[in-house]
N, CA, C and O atoms as a DFTB+ gen file, in Angstrom:
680 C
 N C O
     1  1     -68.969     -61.057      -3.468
     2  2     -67.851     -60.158      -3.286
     3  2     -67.882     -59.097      -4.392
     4  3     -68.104     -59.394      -5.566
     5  1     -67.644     -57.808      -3.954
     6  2     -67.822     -57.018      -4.964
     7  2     -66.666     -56.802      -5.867
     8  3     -65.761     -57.432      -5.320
     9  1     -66.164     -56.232      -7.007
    10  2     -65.559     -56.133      -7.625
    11  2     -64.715     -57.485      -8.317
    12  3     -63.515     -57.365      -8.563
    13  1     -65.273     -58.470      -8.538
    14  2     -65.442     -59.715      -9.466
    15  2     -65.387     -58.902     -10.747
    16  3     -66.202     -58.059     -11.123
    17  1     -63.783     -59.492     -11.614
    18  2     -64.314     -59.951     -12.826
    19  2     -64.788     -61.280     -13.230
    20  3     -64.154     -62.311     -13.010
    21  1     -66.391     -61.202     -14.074
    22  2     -67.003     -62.490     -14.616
    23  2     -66.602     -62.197     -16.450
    24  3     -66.889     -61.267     -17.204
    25  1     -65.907     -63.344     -16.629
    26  2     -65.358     -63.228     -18.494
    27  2     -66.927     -62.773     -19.330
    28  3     -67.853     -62.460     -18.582
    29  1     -67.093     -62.759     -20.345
    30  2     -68.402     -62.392     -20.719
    31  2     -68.413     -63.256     -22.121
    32  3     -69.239     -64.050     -22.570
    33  1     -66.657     -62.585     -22.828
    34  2     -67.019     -63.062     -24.258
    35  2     -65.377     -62.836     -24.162
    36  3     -64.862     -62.153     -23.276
    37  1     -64.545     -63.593     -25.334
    38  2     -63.197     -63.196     -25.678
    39  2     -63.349     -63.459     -27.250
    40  3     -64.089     -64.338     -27.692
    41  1     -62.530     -62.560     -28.096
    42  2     -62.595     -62.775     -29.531
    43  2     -60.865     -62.120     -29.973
    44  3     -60.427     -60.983     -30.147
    45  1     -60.146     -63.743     -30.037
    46  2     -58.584     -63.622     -30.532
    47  2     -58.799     -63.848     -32.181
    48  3     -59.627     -64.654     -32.604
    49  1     -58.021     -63.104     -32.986
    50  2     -58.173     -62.571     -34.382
    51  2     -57.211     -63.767     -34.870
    52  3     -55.999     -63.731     -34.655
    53  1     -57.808     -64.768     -35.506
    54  2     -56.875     -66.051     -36.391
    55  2     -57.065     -65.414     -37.849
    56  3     -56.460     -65.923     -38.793
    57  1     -57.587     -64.719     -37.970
    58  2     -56.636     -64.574     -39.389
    59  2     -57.303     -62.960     -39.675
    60  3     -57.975     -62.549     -38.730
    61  1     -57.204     -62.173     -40.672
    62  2     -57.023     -60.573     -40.860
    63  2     -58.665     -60.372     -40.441
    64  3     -59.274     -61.441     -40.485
    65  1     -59.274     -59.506     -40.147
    66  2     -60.756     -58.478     -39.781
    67  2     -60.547     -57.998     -40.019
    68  3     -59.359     -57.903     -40.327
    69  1     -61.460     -56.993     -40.206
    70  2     -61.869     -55.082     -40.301
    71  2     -62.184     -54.668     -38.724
    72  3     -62.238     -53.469     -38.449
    73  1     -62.383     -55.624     -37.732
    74  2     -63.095     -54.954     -37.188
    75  2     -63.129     -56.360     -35.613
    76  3     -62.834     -57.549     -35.728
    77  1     -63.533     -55.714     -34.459
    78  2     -63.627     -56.830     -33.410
    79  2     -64.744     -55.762     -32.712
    80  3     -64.644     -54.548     -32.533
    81  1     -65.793     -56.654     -32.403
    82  2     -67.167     -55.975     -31.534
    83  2     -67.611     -56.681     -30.850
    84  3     -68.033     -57.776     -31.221
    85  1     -67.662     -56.137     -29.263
    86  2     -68.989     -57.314     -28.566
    87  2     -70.019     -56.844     -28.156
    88  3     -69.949     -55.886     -27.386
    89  1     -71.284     -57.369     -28.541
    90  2     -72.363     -56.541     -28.634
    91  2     -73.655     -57.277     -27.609
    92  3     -74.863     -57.191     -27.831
    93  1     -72.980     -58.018     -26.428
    94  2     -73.651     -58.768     -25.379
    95  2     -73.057     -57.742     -24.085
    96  3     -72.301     -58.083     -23.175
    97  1     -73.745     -56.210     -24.362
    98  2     -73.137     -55.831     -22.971
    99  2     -74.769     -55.715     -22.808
   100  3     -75.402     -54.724     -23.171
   101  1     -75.225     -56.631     -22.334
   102  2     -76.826     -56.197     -22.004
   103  2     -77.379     -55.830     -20.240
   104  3     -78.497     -55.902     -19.729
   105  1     -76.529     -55.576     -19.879
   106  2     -76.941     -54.723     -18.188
   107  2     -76.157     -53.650     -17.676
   108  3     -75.190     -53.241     -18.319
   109  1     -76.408     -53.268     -16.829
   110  2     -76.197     -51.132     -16.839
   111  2     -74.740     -51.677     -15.622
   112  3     -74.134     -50.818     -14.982
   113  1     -74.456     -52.907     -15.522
   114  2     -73.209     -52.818     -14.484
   115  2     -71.900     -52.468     -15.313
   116  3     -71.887     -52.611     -16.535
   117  1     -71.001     -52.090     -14.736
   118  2     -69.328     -51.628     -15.046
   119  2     -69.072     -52.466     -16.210
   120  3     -69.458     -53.534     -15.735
   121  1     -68.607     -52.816     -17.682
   122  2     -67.779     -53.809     -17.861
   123  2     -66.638     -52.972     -18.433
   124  3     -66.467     -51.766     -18.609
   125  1     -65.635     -54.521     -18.742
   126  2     -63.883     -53.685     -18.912
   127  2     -63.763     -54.542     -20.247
   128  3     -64.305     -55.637     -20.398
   129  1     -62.866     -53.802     -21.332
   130  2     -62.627     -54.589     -22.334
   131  2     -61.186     -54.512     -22.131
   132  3     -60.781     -53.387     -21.840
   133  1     -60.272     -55.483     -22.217
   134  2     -58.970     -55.894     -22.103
   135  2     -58.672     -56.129     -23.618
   136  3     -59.398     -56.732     -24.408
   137  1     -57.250     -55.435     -23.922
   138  2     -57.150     -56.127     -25.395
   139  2     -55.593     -56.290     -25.221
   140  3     -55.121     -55.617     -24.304
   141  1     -54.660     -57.113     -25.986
   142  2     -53.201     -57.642     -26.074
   143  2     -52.906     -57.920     -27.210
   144  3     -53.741     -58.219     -28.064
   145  1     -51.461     -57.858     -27.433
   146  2     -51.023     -58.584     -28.764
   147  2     -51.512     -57.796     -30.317
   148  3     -51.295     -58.269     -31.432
   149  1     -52.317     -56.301     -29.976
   150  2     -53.177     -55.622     -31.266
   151  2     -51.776     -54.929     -31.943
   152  3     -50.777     -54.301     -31.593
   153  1     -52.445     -55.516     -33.214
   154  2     -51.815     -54.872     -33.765
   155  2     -52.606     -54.582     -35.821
   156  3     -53.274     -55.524     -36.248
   157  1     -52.438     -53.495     -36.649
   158  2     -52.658     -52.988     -37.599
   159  2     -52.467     -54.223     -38.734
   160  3     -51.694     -54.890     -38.047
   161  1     -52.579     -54.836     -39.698
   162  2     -51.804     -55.710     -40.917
   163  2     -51.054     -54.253     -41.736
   164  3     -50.282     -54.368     -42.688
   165  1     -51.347     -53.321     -41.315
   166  2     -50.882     -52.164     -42.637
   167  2     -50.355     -51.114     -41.571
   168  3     -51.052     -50.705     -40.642
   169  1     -48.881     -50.674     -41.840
   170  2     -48.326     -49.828     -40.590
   171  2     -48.522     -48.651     -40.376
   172  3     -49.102     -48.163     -41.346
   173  1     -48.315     -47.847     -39.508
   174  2     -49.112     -46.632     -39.267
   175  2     -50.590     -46.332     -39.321
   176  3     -51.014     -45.546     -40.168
   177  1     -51.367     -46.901     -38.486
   178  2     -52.558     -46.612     -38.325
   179  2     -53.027     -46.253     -36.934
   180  3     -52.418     -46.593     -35.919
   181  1     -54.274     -45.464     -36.943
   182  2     -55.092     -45.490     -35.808
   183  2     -55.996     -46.447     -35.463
   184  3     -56.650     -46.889     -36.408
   185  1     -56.313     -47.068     -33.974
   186  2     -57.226     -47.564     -33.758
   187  2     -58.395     -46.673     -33.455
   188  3     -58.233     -45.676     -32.751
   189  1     -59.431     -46.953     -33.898
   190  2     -60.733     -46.155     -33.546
   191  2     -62.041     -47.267     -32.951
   192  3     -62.297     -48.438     -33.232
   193  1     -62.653     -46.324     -32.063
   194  2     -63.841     -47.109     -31.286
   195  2     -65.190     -45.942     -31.889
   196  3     -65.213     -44.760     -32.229
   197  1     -66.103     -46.943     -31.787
   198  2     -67.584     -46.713     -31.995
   199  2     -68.641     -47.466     -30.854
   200  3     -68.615     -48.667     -30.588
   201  1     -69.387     -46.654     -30.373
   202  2     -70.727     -47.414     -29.562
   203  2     -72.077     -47.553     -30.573
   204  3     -72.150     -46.810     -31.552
   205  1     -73.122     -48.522     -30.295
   206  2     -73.850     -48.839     -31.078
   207  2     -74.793     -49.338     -29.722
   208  3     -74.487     -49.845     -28.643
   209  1     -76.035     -48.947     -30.315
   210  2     -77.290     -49.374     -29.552
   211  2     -77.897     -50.039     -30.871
   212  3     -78.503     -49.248     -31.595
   213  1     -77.828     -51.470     -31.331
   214  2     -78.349     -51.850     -31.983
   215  2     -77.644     -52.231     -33.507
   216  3     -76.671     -52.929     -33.793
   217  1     -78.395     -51.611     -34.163
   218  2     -77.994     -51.282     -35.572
   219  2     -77.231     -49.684     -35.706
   220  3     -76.576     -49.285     -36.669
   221  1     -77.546     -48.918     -34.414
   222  2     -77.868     -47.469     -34.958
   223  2     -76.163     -46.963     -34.197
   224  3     -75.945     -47.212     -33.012
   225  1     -75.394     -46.451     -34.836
   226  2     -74.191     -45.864     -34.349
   227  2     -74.610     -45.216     -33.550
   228  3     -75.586     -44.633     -34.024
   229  1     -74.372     -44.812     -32.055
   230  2     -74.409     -43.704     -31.563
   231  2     -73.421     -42.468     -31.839
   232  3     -72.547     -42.853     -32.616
   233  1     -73.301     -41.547     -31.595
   234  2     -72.943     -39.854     -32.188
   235  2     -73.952     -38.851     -30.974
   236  3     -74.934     -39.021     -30.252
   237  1     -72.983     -37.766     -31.316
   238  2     -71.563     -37.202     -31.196
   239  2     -70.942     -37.535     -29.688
   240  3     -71.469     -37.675     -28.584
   241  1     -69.729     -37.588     -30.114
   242  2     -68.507     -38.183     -28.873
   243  2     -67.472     -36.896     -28.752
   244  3     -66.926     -36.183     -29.594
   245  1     -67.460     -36.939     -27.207
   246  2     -66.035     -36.231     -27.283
   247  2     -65.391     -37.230     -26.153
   248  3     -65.859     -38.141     -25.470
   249  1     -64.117     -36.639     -26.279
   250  2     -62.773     -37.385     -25.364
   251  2     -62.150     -36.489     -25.108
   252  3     -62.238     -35.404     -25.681
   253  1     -61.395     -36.755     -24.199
   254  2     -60.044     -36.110     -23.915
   255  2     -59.290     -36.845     -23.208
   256  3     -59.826     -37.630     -22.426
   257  1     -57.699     -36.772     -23.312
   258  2     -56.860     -37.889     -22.869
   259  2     -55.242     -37.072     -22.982
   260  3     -54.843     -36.142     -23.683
   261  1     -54.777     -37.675     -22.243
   262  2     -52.858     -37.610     -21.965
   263  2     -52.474     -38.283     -22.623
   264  3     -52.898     -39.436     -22.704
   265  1     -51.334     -37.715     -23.481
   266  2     -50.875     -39.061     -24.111
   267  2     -49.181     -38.429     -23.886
   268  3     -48.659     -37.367     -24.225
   269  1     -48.605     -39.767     -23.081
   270  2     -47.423     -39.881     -22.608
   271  2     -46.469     -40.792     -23.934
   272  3     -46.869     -41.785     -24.540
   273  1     -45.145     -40.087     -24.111
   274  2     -45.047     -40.139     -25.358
   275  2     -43.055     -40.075     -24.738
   276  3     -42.492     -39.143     -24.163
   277  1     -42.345     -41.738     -25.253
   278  2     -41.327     -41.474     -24.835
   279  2     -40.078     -40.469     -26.433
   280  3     -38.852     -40.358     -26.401
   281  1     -40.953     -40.000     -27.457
   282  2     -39.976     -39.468     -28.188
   283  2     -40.419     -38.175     -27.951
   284  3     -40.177     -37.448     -28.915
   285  1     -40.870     -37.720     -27.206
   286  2     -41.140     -36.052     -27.255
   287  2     -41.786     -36.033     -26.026
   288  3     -41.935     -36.982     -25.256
   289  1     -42.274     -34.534     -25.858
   290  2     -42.970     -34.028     -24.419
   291  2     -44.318     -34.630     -24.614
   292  3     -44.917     -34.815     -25.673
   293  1     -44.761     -34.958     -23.131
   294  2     -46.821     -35.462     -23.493
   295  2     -47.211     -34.318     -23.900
   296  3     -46.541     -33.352     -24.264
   297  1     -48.922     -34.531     -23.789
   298  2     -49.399     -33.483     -24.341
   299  2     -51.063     -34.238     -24.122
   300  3     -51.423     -35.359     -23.762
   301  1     -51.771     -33.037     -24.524
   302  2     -53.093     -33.337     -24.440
   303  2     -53.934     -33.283     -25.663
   304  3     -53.765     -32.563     -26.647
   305  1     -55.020     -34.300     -25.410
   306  2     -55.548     -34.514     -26.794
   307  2     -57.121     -34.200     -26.233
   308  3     -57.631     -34.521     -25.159
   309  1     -57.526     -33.664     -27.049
   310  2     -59.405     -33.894     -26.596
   311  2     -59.998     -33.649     -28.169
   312  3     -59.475     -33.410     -29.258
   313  1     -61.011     -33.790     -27.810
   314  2     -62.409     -33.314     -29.316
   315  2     -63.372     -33.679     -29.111
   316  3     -63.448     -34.696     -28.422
   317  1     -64.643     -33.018     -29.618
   318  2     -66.012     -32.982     -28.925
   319  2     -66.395     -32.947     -31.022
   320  3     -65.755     -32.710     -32.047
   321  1     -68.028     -33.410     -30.581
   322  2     -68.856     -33.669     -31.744
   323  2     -68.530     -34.890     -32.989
   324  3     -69.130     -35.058     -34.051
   325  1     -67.126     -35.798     -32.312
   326  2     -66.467     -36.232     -33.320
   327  2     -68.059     -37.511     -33.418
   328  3     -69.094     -37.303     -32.785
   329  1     -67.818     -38.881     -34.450
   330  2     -68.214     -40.030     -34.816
   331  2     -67.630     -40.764     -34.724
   332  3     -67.874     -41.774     -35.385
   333  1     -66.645     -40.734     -33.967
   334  2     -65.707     -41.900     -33.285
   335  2     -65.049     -41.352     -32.077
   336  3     -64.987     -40.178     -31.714
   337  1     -64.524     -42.515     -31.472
   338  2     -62.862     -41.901     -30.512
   339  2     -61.852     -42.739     -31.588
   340  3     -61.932     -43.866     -32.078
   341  1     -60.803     -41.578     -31.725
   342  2     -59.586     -42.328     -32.431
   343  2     -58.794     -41.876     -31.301
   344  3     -58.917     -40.887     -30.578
   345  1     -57.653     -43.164     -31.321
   346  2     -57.087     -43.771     -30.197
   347  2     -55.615     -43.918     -31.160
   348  3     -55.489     -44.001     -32.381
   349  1     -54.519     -43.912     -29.988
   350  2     -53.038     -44.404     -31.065
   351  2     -52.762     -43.019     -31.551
   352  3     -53.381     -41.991     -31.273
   353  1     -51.587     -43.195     -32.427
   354  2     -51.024     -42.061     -33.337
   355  2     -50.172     -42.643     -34.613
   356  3     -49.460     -41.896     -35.286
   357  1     -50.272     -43.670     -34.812
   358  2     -49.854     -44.855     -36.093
   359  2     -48.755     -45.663     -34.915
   360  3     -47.700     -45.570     -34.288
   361  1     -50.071     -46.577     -35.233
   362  2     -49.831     -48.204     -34.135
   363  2     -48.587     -48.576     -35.109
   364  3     -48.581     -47.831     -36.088
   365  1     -47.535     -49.521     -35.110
   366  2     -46.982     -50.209     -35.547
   367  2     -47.580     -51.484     -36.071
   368  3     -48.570     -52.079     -35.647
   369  1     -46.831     -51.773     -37.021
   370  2     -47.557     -53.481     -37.989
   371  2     -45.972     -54.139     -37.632
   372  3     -46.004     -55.311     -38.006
   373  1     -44.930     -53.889     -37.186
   374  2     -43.496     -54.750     -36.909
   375  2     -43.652     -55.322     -36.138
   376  3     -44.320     -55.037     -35.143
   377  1     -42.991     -56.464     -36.396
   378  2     -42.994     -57.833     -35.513
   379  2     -42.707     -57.569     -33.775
   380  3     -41.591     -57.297     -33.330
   381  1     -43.837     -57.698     -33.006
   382  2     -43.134     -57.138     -31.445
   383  2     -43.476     -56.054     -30.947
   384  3     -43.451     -55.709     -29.766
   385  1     -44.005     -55.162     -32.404
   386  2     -44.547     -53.744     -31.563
   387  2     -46.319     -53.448     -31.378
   388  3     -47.073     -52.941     -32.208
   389  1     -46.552     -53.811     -30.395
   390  2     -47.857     -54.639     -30.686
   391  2     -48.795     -53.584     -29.511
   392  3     -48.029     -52.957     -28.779
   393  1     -50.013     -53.366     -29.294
   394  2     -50.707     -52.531     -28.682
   395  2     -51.267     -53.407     -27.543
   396  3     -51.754     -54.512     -27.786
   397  1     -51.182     -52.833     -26.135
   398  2     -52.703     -53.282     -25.289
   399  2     -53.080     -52.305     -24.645
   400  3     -52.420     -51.331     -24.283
   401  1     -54.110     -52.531     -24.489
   402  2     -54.852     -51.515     -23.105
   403  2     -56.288     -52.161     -22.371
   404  3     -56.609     -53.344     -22.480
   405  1     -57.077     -51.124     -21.600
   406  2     -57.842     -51.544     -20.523
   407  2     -58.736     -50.565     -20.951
   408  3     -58.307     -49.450     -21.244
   409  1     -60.251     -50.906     -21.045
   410  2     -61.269     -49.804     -21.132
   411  2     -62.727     -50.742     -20.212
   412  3     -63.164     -51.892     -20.244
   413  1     -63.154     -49.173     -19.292
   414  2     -64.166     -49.520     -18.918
   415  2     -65.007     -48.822     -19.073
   416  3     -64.787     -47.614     -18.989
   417  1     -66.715     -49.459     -19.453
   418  2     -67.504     -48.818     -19.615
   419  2     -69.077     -48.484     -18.828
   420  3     -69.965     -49.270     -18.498
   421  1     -69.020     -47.544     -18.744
   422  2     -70.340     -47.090     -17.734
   423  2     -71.524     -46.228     -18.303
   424  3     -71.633     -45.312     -19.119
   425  1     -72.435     -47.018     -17.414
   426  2     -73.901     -46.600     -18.152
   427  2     -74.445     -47.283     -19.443
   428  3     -75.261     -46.790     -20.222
   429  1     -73.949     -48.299     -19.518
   430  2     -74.146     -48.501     -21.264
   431  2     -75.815     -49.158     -21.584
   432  3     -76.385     -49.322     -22.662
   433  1     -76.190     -49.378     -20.454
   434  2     -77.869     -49.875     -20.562
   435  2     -78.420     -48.677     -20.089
   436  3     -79.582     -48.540     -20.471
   437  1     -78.127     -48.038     -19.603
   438  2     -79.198     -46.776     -19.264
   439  2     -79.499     -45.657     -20.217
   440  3     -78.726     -44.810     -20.664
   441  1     -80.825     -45.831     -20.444
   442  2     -81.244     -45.002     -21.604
   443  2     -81.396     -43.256     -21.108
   444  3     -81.331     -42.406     -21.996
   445  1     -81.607     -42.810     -19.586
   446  2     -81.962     -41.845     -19.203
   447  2     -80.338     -40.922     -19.311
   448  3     -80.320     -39.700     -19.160
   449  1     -79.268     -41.596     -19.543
   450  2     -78.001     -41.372     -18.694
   451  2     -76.680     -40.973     -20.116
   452  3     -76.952     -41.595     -21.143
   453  1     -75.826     -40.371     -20.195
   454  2     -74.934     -40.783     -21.181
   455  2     -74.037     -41.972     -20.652
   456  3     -73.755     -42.160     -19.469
   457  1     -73.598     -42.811     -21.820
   458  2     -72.578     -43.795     -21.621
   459  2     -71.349     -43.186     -22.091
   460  3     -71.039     -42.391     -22.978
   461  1     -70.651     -43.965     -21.012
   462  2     -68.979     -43.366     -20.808
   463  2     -67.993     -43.771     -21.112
   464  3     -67.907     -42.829     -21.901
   465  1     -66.996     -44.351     -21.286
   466  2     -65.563     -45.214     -21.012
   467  2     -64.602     -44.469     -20.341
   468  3     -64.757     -43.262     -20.154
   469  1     -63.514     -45.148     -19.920
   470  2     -62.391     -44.574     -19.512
   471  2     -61.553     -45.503     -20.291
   472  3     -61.920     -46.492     -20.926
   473  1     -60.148     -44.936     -20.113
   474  2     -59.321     -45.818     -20.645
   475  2     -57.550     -45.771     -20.978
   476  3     -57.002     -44.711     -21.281
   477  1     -56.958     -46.798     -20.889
   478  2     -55.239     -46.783     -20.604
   479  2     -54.857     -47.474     -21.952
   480  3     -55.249     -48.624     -22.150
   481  1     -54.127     -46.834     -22.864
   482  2     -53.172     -48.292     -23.687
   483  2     -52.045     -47.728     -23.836
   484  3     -51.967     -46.501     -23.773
   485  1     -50.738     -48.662     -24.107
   486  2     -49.958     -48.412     -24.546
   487  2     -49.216     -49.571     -26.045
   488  3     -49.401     -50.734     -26.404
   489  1     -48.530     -48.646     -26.423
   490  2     -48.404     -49.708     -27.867
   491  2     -46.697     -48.903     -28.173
   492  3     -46.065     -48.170     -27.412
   493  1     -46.392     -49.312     -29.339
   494  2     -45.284     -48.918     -30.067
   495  2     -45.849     -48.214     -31.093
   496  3     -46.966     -48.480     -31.536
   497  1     -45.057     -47.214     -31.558
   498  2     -46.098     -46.447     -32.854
   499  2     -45.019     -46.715     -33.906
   500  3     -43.980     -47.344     -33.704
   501  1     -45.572     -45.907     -35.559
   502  2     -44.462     -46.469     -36.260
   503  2     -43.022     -46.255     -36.543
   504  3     -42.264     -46.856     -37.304
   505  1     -42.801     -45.110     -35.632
   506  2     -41.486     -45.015     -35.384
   507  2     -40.595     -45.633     -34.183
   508  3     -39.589     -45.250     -33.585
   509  1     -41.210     -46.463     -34.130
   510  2     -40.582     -47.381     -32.715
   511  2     -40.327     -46.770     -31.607
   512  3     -39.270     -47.092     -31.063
   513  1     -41.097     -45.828     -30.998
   514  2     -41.751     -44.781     -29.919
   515  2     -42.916     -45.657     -29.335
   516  3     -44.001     -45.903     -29.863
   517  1     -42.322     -46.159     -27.847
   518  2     -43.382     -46.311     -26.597
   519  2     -44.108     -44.601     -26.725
   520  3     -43.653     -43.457     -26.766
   521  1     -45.741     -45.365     -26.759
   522  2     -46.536     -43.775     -26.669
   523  2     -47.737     -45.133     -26.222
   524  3     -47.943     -46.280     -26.618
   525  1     -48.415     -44.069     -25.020
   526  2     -49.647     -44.001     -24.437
   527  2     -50.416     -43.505     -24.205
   528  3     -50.094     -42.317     -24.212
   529  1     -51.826     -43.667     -23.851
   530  2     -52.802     -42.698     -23.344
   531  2     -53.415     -42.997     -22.357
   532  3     -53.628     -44.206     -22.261
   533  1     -53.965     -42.106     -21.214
   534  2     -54.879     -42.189     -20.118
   535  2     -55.943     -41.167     -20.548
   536  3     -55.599     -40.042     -20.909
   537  1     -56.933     -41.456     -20.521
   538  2     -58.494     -40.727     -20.707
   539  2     -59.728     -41.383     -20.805
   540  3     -59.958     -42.562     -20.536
   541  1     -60.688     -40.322     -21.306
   542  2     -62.235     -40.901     -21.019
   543  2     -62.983     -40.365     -22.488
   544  3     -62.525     -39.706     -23.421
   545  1     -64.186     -40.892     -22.274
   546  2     -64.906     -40.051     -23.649
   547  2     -66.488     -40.515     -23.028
   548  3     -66.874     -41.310     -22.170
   549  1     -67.017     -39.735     -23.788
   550  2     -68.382     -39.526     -23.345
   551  2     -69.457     -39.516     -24.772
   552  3     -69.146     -38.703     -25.642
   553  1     -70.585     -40.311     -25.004
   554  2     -71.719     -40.167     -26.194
   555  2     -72.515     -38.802     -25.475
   556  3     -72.834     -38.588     -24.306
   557  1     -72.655     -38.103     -26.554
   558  2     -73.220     -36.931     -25.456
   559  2     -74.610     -36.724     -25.939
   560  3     -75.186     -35.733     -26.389
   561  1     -74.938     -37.809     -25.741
   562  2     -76.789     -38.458     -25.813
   563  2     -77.393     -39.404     -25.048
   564  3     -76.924     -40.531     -24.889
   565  1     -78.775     -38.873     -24.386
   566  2     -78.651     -40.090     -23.396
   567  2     -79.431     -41.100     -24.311
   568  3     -80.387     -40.831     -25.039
   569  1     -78.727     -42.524     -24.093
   570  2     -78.952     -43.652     -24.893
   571  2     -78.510     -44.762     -24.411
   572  3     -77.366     -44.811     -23.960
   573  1     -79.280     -45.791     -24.416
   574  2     -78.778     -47.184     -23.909
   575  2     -77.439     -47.609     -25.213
   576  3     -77.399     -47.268     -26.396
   577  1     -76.936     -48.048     -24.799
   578  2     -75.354     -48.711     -25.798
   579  2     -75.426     -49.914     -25.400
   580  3     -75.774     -49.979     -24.221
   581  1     -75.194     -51.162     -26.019
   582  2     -75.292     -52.644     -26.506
   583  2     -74.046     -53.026     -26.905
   584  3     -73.713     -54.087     -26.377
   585  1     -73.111     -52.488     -27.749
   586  2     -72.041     -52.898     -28.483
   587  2     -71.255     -51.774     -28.140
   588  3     -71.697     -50.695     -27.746
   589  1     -69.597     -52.195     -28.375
   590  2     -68.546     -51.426     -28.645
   591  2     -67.905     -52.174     -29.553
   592  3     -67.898     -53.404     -29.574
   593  1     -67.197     -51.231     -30.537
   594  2     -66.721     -51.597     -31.854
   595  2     -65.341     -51.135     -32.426
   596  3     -65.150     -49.924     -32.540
   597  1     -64.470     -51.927     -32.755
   598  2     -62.741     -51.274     -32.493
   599  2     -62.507     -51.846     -34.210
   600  3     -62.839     -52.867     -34.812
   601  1     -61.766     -50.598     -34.578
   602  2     -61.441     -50.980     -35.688
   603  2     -60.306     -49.713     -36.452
   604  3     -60.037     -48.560     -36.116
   605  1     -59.961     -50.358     -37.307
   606  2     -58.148     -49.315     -37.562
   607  2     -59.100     -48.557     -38.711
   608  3     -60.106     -48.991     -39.272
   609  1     -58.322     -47.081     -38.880
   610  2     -58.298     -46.533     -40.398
   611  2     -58.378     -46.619     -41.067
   612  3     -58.366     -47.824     -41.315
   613  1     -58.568     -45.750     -42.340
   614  2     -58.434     -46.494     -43.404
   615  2     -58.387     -47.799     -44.214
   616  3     -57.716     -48.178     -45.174
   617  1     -59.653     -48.504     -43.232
   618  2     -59.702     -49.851     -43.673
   619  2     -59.086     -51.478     -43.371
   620  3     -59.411     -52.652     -43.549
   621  1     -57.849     -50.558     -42.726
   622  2     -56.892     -51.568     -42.604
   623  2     -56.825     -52.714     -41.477
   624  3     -56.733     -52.486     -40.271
   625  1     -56.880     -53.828     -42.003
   626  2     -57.272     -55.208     -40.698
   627  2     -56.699     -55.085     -39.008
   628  3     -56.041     -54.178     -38.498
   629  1     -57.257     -56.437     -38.351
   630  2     -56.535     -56.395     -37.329
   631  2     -55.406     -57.741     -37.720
   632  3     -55.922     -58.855     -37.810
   633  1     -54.348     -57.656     -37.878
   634  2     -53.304     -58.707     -37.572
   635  2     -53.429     -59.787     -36.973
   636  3     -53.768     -59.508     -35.823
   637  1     -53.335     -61.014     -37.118
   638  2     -53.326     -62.118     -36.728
   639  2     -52.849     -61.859     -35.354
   640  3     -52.196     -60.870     -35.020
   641  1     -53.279     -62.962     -34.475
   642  2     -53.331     -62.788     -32.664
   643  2     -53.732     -61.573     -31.867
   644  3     -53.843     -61.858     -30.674
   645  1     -53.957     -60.454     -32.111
   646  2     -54.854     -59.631     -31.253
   647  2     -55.813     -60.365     -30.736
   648  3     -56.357     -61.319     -31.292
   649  1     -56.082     -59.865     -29.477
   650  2     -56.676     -60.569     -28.615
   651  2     -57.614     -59.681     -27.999
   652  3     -56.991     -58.668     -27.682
   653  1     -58.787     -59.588     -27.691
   654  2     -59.892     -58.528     -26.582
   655  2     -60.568     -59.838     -26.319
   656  3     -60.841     -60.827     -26.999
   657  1     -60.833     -59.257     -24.352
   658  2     -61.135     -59.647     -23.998
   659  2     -62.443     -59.013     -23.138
   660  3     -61.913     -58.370     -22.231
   661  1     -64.380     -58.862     -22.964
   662  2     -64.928     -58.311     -22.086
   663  2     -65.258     -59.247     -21.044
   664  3     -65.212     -60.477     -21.042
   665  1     -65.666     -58.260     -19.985
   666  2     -65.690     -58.621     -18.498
   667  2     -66.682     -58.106     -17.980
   668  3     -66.881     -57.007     -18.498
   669  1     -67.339     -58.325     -17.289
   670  2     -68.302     -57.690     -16.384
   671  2     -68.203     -57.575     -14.975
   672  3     -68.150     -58.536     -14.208
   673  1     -68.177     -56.257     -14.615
   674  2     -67.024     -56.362     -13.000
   675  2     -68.643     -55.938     -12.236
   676  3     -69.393     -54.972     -12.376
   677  1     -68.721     -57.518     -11.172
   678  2     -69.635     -57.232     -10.607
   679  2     -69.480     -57.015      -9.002
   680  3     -70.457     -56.698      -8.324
């Protein structure tokens, strides 16, 4: 049956990281990373993503995305040539205000092709503002990708119970 999710890998955060990566995406089909319960140890931060073929970061990325925002008007976000996608606008670290979203990624074994994501989250930011985003981003190199790699600002951990989960939708 087509469109099966098969689990792949799950990695729930028991005590502080820098960082959550799964680096078993080894075939060119769809997968989705699910994440719940994220949240910063240090308040006001961004989450940021990185792709990796290996050891070797892949670069340059652009995105662009909506971000629906209940203390003000949406608005649009994009940027091209960056070394990351930064995601969020300062996640919350308060008890309850906690981040999830849905990302899927395409092309990530094909070396002839760029690899893609799309992607939805919503979280609390640190002014206790529901804010979200819908968008995509693109490595704008063609390169096989192996890993995706999520990790906050300035250093700062992931909080006890965040949860990601990948999938492989076959």
């Amino acid at each position: 049956m087509a469109g099966q999710l098969i689990q792949v890998a799950t990695e729930t955060v028991t005590s502080a990281v820098a960082e959550v990566s799964f680096t078993n995406i080894d075939t060119d089909c769809v997968y989705m990373v699910a994440f719940n319960n994220v949240q910063p140890a240090t308040d006001n931060k961004d989450m940021r993503v990185q792709l990796k073929n290996g050891a070797t970061t892949l670069t340059p990325y652009s995105k662009a995305s909506k971000d629906l925002r209940t203390d003000t008007t949406f608005s649009n976000n994009s940027s091209s040539g960056a070394t990351r996608f930064d995601l969020n606008a300062g996640q919350s670290n308060a008890s309850a205000e906690t981040g999830q979203g849905i990302f899927y990624l395409y092309n990530f074994q094909n070396s002839s092709e760029y690899s893609f994501l799309t992607y939805e989250t919503a979280y609390i930011n640190f002014n206790s503002s529901l804010f979200g985003q819908q968008g995509g981003g693109v490595v704008t190199q063609a390169s096989a990708c192996d890993t995706i790699l999520f990790y906050w600002e300035s250093a700062s951990n992931f909080a006890t119970g965040s949860q990601f989960t990948l999938y492989k939708v076959v």
